[in-house]
C-alpha atoms as one frame of an Amber mdcrd trajectory, in Angstrom:
protein
 -21.245 -15.036  -8.244 -21.328 -11.906 -10.377 -24.016  -9.333 -11.049 -23.919
  -7.004 -14.051 -25.248  -3.925 -12.352 -25.659  -1.403 -15.106 -24.276  -0.311
 -18.432 -23.932   3.463 -18.594 -24.236   4.910 -22.090 -22.862   8.398 -22.537
 -24.960   9.726 -25.413 -23.303  11.616 -28.218 -25.479  14.707 -28.629 -25.032
  14.745 -32.404 -25.927  11.176 -33.267 -27.862  10.042 -30.162 -26.663   6.529
 -30.913 -23.015   6.261 -29.922 -20.692   6.812 -27.007 -18.622   4.932 -24.437
 -20.247   2.039 -22.616 -19.157   1.175 -19.081 -19.860  -2.265 -17.642 -20.113
  -2.309 -13.871 -19.859  -5.725 -12.207 -20.316  -6.727  -8.575 -18.869  -9.975
  -7.238 -17.661 -11.502  -3.979 -14.396 -13.481  -3.727 -14.699 -14.090   0.030
 -17.125 -13.469   2.855 -17.393  -9.822   3.794 -15.611  -8.632   0.634 -17.437
  -7.291  -2.427 -15.629  -6.409  -5.644 -16.697  -3.559  -7.913 -15.209  -3.670
 -11.402 -15.689  -0.928 -13.971 -14.702  -1.928 -17.489 -14.677   0.000 -20.744
 -13.096  -2.179 -23.466 -12.972  -5.844 -22.515 -10.603  -7.183 -25.160  -7.413
  -6.630 -23.189  -4.676  -9.253 -23.038  -4.318 -10.903 -19.606  -1.690  -9.306
 -17.388   1.219 -11.507 -16.351   1.731  -9.932 -12.943  -1.340  -8.635 -11.194
  -1.595  -8.732  -7.422  -1.615 -12.287  -6.126  -4.918 -12.744  -4.309  -5.416
 -15.273  -1.503  -1.773 -16.433  -1.636  -1.968 -18.292   1.684  -4.912 -20.522
   0.871  -8.442 -20.563  -0.475 -10.786 -17.743   0.524 -13.576 -18.131   3.029
 -16.508 -19.395   0.922 -18.922 -16.478   0.885 -22.515 -17.045   1.884 -23.842
 -15.351  -1.244 -27.424 -14.225  -1.502 -28.814 -12.258  -4.412 -32.197 -10.631
  -4.632 -34.121  -8.156  -6.757 -36.923  -5.733  -6.092 -38.751  -3.275  -8.276
 -36.079  -0.640  -7.579 -32.837  -2.467  -6.829 -30.649  -5.564  -7.099 -28.704
  -6.790  -4.057 -25.707  -9.040  -3.591 -25.007 -10.068   0.022 -21.694 -11.632
   1.083 -22.118 -12.589   4.716 -22.073  -9.343   6.744 -21.667  -7.011   3.733
 -24.195  -6.196   1.029 -24.147  -4.063  -2.106 -27.455  -2.605  -3.237 -27.605
  -1.329  -6.810 -30.400   0.913  -8.001 -32.233  -0.331 -11.085 -34.386   2.779
 -11.484 -33.604   4.491 -14.806 -31.777   7.764 -14.254 -31.079   6.979 -10.577
 -27.833   5.024 -10.810 -26.064   4.204  -7.559 -24.527   1.378  -5.518 -24.782
   1.428  -1.719 -22.488  -0.694   0.467 -24.280  -1.557   3.693 -24.085  -4.015
   6.604 -26.370  -6.940   5.757 -27.900  -6.725   9.229 -28.612  -2.999   8.945
 -29.251  -2.048   5.307 -30.293   1.494   6.221 -26.781   2.218   7.525 -24.816
   3.165   4.412 -21.068   2.667   4.840 -20.208   4.276   1.516 -21.685   4.482
  -1.964 -20.881   5.117  -5.599 -23.549   7.531  -6.808 -24.491   9.139 -10.114
 -21.463  10.174 -12.185 -19.208   8.192  -9.814 -17.709   6.066 -12.594 -16.283
   7.430 -15.797 -13.971   6.822 -18.714 -11.950   9.972 -19.330  -9.854  10.816
 -22.388  -7.452  13.269 -20.772  -5.149  15.458 -22.878  -1.628  14.251 -22.156
  -0.424  17.771 -21.367  -2.652  17.695 -18.268  -0.940  14.541 -16.970   2.654
  15.758 -17.177   2.807  16.324 -13.414   1.737  12.812 -12.435   4.178  10.834
 -10.291   5.111   8.499 -13.135   5.883  11.440 -15.431   7.937  13.517 -12.988
  10.254  10.867 -11.540  13.841  10.277 -12.602  12.861   7.198 -14.597  11.102
   9.624 -16.970  13.094  12.839 -16.703  16.706  11.621 -16.470  18.396  11.554
 -19.869  20.284   8.312 -19.229  17.213   6.523 -17.889  15.013   7.751 -20.742
  17.294   9.017 -23.518  14.715   8.933 -26.305  12.260  11.253 -24.525   9.266
   9.292 -25.795   6.446  11.481 -27.044   3.066  10.940 -25.438  -0.151  10.236
 -27.330  -2.529  13.149 -27.657  -4.800  11.673 -24.981  -4.467   9.273 -22.080
  -7.471   7.142 -21.161  -8.351   6.956 -17.476 -10.963   4.964 -15.583 -12.375
   6.744 -12.545 -14.325   5.497  -9.524 -15.503   7.840  -6.780 -16.592   6.555
  -3.358 -18.572   8.672  -0.926 -17.094  10.264   2.194 -19.559  10.878   5.008
 -19.360  13.899   7.297 -16.596  13.372   9.847 -15.322  10.203   8.135 -11.552
   9.762   8.366  -9.347   7.857   5.924  -6.055   6.120   6.760  -3.591   3.981
   4.834  -2.241   4.117   1.235   1.155   2.754   2.227   4.167   4.469   3.719
   3.688   8.227   3.809   5.490  11.030   5.583   2.619  13.488   5.915  -0.485
  13.376   8.059  -1.703   9.943   9.140  -5.224  11.128   8.341  -5.375  11.260
   4.556  -8.394  13.540   4.150  -7.523  16.520   1.978  -4.570  14.833   0.298
  -3.859  13.843  -3.300  -1.740  10.688  -3.156   0.030   8.844  -5.970   0.706
   5.116  -5.736   4.090   5.171  -7.491   7.225   3.994  -5.694   9.915   6.672
  -5.605  13.160   7.367  -3.798  12.263  10.682  -2.209  13.594  10.371   1.317
  11.343  10.922   4.321  10.531  14.604   4.000   8.288  14.680   0.945   5.053
  13.240  -0.359   6.978  10.538  -2.204   7.000   7.029  -0.796   8.938   3.794
  -1.081   5.960   1.572  -0.295   2.822   2.307  -2.310  -0.094   0.218  -1.050
  -3.410   0.971  -2.809  -5.564   0.297   0.237  -7.325   2.646   2.619  -9.111
   2.164   5.923 -12.176   4.166   6.896 -13.279   5.195  10.370 -16.757   3.972
   9.375 -15.828   0.303   9.600 -14.714  -0.656   6.087 -11.653  -0.609   3.854
 -11.090  -0.360   0.099  -8.375  -2.227  -1.812  -7.617  -1.189  -5.393  -6.624
  -4.268  -7.371  -4.231  -2.477  -9.708  -0.424  -2.823  -9.426   0.354   0.217
 -11.584   0.030   3.899 -10.747  -3.147   4.652  -8.788  -4.083   8.240  -8.023
  -6.165   9.021  -4.935  -7.954  12.277  -4.254  -9.132  11.888  -0.662 -11.634
  14.662  -0.095  -9.334  16.991  -2.021 -10.879  17.461  -5.470 -14.330  16.873
  -3.919 -14.657  17.025  -0.159 -17.324  14.304  -0.085 -15.540  11.800  -2.343
 -12.489   9.562  -2.532 -11.491   9.685  -6.185  -9.614   6.647  -7.545  -8.216
   6.792 -11.078  -5.877   4.700 -13.225  -4.671   4.763 -16.802  -6.304   1.942
 -18.724  -9.612   0.379 -19.686 -10.727  -1.162 -16.383 -10.506  -0.694 -12.658
 -11.421  -3.113  -9.880 -11.801  -2.290  -6.204 -12.765  -4.463  -3.237 -14.891
  -3.042  -0.436 -13.916  -4.897   2.749 -16.192  -4.918   5.790 -15.234  -4.953
   9.464 -16.884  -3.434  11.340 -13.780  -3.125  13.577 -10.394  -2.119  12.099
  -9.040  -5.494  13.228 -11.704  -7.323  11.207 -11.116  -5.128   8.145  -7.378
  -5.838   8.282  -7.986  -9.541   8.859 -10.016  -9.742   5.661  -7.557  -7.530
   3.793  -4.605  -9.741   4.729  -6.598 -12.830   3.802  -7.023 -11.218   0.388
  -3.414 -10.035  -0.088  -1.431 -12.269   2.286  -0.929 -12.764   6.007   2.071
 -11.109   7.667   4.890 -13.507   8.421   6.252 -13.851  11.958   9.904 -12.728
  12.159  12.476 -14.530  14.306  12.842 -13.452  17.923  16.323 -11.983  17.500
  15.054  -9.296  15.115  13.456  -7.455  18.047  16.851  -6.658  19.610  18.822
  -3.418  19.387  20.708  -2.682  16.167  23.729  -0.390  16.062  24.923   1.016
  12.726  28.125   2.612  11.488  25.832   4.824   9.421  27.186   6.205   6.149
  30.796   6.575   7.252  33.099   6.557   4.249  36.276   5.659   6.091  35.829
   3.190   8.897  37.904   0.182   9.886  38.100  -2.531  12.519  39.191  -0.065
  15.226  36.211   2.226  14.510  33.627  -0.541  14.688  35.132  -2.029  17.833
  35.044   1.436  19.399  31.309   1.697  18.757  30.642  -1.606  20.478  32.880
  -0.757  23.418  31.103   2.560  23.826  27.697   0.877  23.940  28.964  -1.633
  26.485  30.269   1.187  28.662  26.782   2.724  28.514  25.218  -0.628  29.406
  23.225  -0.769  26.170  22.918  -4.345  24.973  23.497  -4.500  21.227  22.032
  -7.461  19.363  23.319  -6.636  15.876  26.273  -4.567  14.694  25.364  -3.102
  11.336  28.127  -2.268   8.839  27.161   0.336   6.266  28.063   0.217   2.595
  31.725   1.191   2.672  32.789  -2.199   3.941  33.330  -2.777   0.209  35.366
  -0.593  -2.090  33.369   2.184  -3.672  32.175   1.671  -7.268  32.570  -2.082
  -6.908  29.211  -2.584  -5.234  28.573  -5.308  -5.044  31.520  -7.642  -5.285
  30.975  -9.548  -2.001  34.471  -8.597  -0.817  35.488  -6.634   2.275  37.789
  -3.703   1.543  41.171  -5.312   2.278  42.631  -1.969   3.386  40.029  -1.633
   6.139  39.324  -5.294   6.942  42.408  -7.361   6.063  41.007 -10.514   7.701
  37.200 -10.104   7.841  36.387 -13.659   8.920  38.713 -13.417  11.908  37.477
  -9.942  12.814  33.812 -10.941  12.726  34.562 -13.991  14.852  36.388 -11.794
  17.358  33.633  -9.229  17.890  31.068 -12.007  18.046  32.927 -13.669  20.888
  33.830 -10.449  22.680  30.525  -8.599  22.456  27.987 -11.385  21.872  26.536
  -9.636  18.838  25.367 -10.520  15.398  27.285  -8.730  12.692  25.421  -7.050
   9.851  27.405  -5.652   6.939  25.380  -3.433   4.642  25.687  -1.635   1.354
  23.142   0.543  -0.320  24.021   0.360  -3.961  25.205  -2.011  -6.624  24.733
  -5.738  -6.810  23.827  -7.563  -3.620  25.129  -5.320  -0.843  25.781  -8.173
   1.539  24.998  -7.991   5.228  26.965 -10.838   6.729  25.493 -11.579  10.138
  27.186 -13.940  12.561  24.982 -15.132  15.390  26.277 -15.387  18.920  24.897
 -18.919  19.201  26.835 -20.217  16.247  26.456 -19.383  12.586  23.808 -16.740
  11.942  24.421 -13.917   9.520  22.502 -11.162   7.796  23.193  -9.823   4.322
  21.836  -6.751   2.577  21.156  -7.188  -1.117  19.683  -5.183  -3.932  18.784
  -5.844  -7.524  21.047  -3.188  -9.051  24.345  -4.381 -10.534  27.098  -1.880
 -11.183  29.108  -2.228 -14.361  32.123  -2.124 -12.043  31.000  -5.283 -10.260
  32.634  -8.550 -11.209  29.136  -9.985 -11.547  28.019  -7.583 -14.276  29.600
  -9.706 -17.014  27.786 -12.812 -15.758  24.427 -11.054 -15.868  25.127  -9.578
 -19.291  26.110 -12.899 -20.838  23.214 -14.713 -19.220  20.599 -12.173 -20.318
  19.554 -11.564 -16.710  18.899  -7.805 -16.904  15.948  -5.642 -17.899  16.457
  -4.533 -21.504  15.523  -1.555 -23.608  13.159  -2.158 -26.510  16.128  -2.002
 -28.890  17.645  -5.054 -27.194  20.348  -3.252 -25.214  20.574  -3.665 -21.465
  18.917  -0.807 -19.604  21.632   1.080 -17.736  22.148   4.414 -16.052  24.695
   6.138 -13.806  22.614   6.973 -10.773  24.194   5.609  -7.532  26.604   3.321
  -9.374  28.277   3.648 -12.777  26.462   1.841 -15.550  24.207  -0.103 -13.210
  21.722  -2.620 -14.593  18.606  -4.108 -12.971  17.953  -7.834 -12.568  14.876
  -9.048 -14.476  12.965 -11.212 -11.999  10.460 -12.294 -14.645  13.249 -14.419
 -16.143  13.383 -17.821 -14.379  17.062 -18.193 -15.236  17.824 -14.802 -13.698
  15.904 -15.785 -10.565  17.947 -18.980 -10.258  21.191 -17.098 -10.852  20.345
 -14.465  -8.243  18.991 -17.063  -5.821  22.141 -19.174  -6.166  24.252 -16.157
  -5.205  22.185 -15.887  -2.044  22.307 -19.625  -1.372  26.097 -19.540  -1.600
  26.080 -16.908   1.133  23.752 -19.025   3.236  26.228 -21.882   2.857  28.819
 -19.568   4.404  26.595 -18.898   7.405  24.465 -15.948   6.308  21.042 -15.943
   7.979  19.155 -13.035   6.503  19.117 -10.424   3.762  18.136  -6.813   3.581
  16.576  -6.160   0.189  17.650  -2.632  -0.566  16.286  -0.360  -3.304  13.710
  -1.721  -5.770  11.714   1.496  -6.107  13.493   3.149  -9.052  12.466   0.713
 -11.760  12.330   1.831 -15.415   8.979   1.806 -17.203   9.578   3.662 -20.492
  10.794   1.826 -23.608  11.945  -1.224 -21.682  11.020  -4.862 -22.010  10.822
  -7.749 -19.569  11.772 -11.335 -20.350   8.158 -12.537 -20.009   6.580  -9.559
 -21.790   5.140  -7.946 -18.648   3.786  -4.427 -19.025   6.566  -2.117 -17.709
   4.127   0.543 -16.464   2.460  -1.937 -14.126   5.748  -3.584 -13.202   7.195
  -0.376 -11.755   5.495  -0.912  -8.383   5.094  -4.678  -8.634   8.777  -5.342
  -9.312   9.548  -5.081  -5.609   7.050  -7.851  -4.864   8.869 -10.293  -7.146
  12.189  -9.184  -5.681  11.216  -9.558  -2.020   9.351 -12.805  -2.657  12.357
 -14.429  -4.323  14.751 -13.522  -1.513  12.282 -14.499   1.213  11.624 -17.863
  -0.405  15.355 -18.584  -0.587  15.567 -17.931   3.154  12.456 -19.903   4.018
  13.514 -22.953   2.028  16.729 -23.006   4.055  15.532 -22.082   7.554  11.854
 -22.988   7.586   8.660 -21.151   8.491   8.945 -18.243  10.946  12.740 -18.381
  10.730  13.121 -16.341   7.544  13.339 -12.566   7.617  14.334  -9.821   5.223
  14.360  -6.076   5.648  12.623  -4.507   2.674  13.051  -0.892   1.657  10.438
  -0.875  -1.103   7.141  -2.749  -1.145   3.581  -2.776  -2.396   0.340  -4.565
  -1.507   1.185  -8.043  -0.244   4.644  -7.012   0.941   3.596  -7.802   4.509
   4.029 -11.490   3.636   7.809 -11.041   3.659   8.731  -9.572   7.042   9.880
  -7.149   7.954   9.082  -4.135   5.810  11.162  -1.433   7.408  10.435   2.247
   7.769  12.500   3.874   5.062  15.824   5.125   6.337  17.021   6.977   3.249
  16.041  10.359   4.641  16.696   9.585   8.278  15.721  11.725  11.243  18.150
  14.540  10.581  16.616  16.949  13.089  17.219  14.543  15.964
């Protein structure tokens, strides 16, 4: 059920009869969750890839109750209520526990929603405008000129005294987000900056509620930074929807949040064992790897998985699915040998290029783990297949989008193309036929968004973050169809809201713990 709360007319002082009109709607998709949508122009084309809500099953039917008084309108969804003022000149929406309406969890007060026409020169330092996808000449050779103004929609939610905010995805600063300006825009910035590989537009409050921003594109948070008593939420566009999620305990907030965006999958038992990696050695061979395992055995450290880093393949041929014959002349025999001798699974990994494969052989028989990514080097034997099949993201002029970062002339698989998904999935299935058990989905955060086009016409700006969801979902589904529920696992480097459905989302290793 939906309530149109209020239309806010910003009067033009010259004519007194024109100005932007904001429509503010309240609704409840599930018990204990209330959505607040602010819309300016409503004639937008439907988006092809918004966040998938309630992917695991229907929501809990909310016990909706609506009421009106002389001063307010209320929508109650089980334990959570939203009370909107109807007094002229006293706009505001309070979110309160239904059982204790005087206890305000948070509120959107006067001037808390706005449409802003921002001069583009003031947005040049946003995350989307400062990343390599914008500034690198090969990624964005035309240097597209910006319009004079960018239109933003803004919602501000109140922060009470002493209230603490957590969340917003993987970050490498303070766990408490108060005082920070945070951009939801996946970037490859290592682990020593404000950039993050996993942008999740959700925050958890110490006052017993959470807020999920239902927007897959760039979301900018100002958590008590621009205004100490507000969480500012802004996006480029004509509308913005948030969901206020009640607890009151953090466990209950997260339970409702994961009902909304997807329950975490349960990984197989073996994933909890110790992993040993060759790290980024550029010149290792069978003797080197065997020496690592012997050293761990001497130290009485049980290793569950031996992880081969990317140079198990020849450089600039990532990924060609072939062990470097100079270093591993008989890889099948070598993997069988260390499996029998050390009782380990063998993980071979590569960071860049097409499908860095982690071949994992299980000590009980035939398990294997492969690392993959969606970047395909022009030096890979698979590049020609993707080019001829039309499986890559293209520029608006029809050429394949390519650049030289990490691998020469790499292209990016277009997962909005069903044929590309089948092609990519079949490559993985062929590896499963050989005994591979799992994949590590590497990269996925540096996705072009300027002057590119997707097969299905998706908006590139919103696909930048959401791309990783399509990527991880495809690979996870390939694994699950083969091994069944709770037996599929991938190791994702990039993610967004809903990524918890495809376990496990790893802590980013690109920067590493260099000090240790």
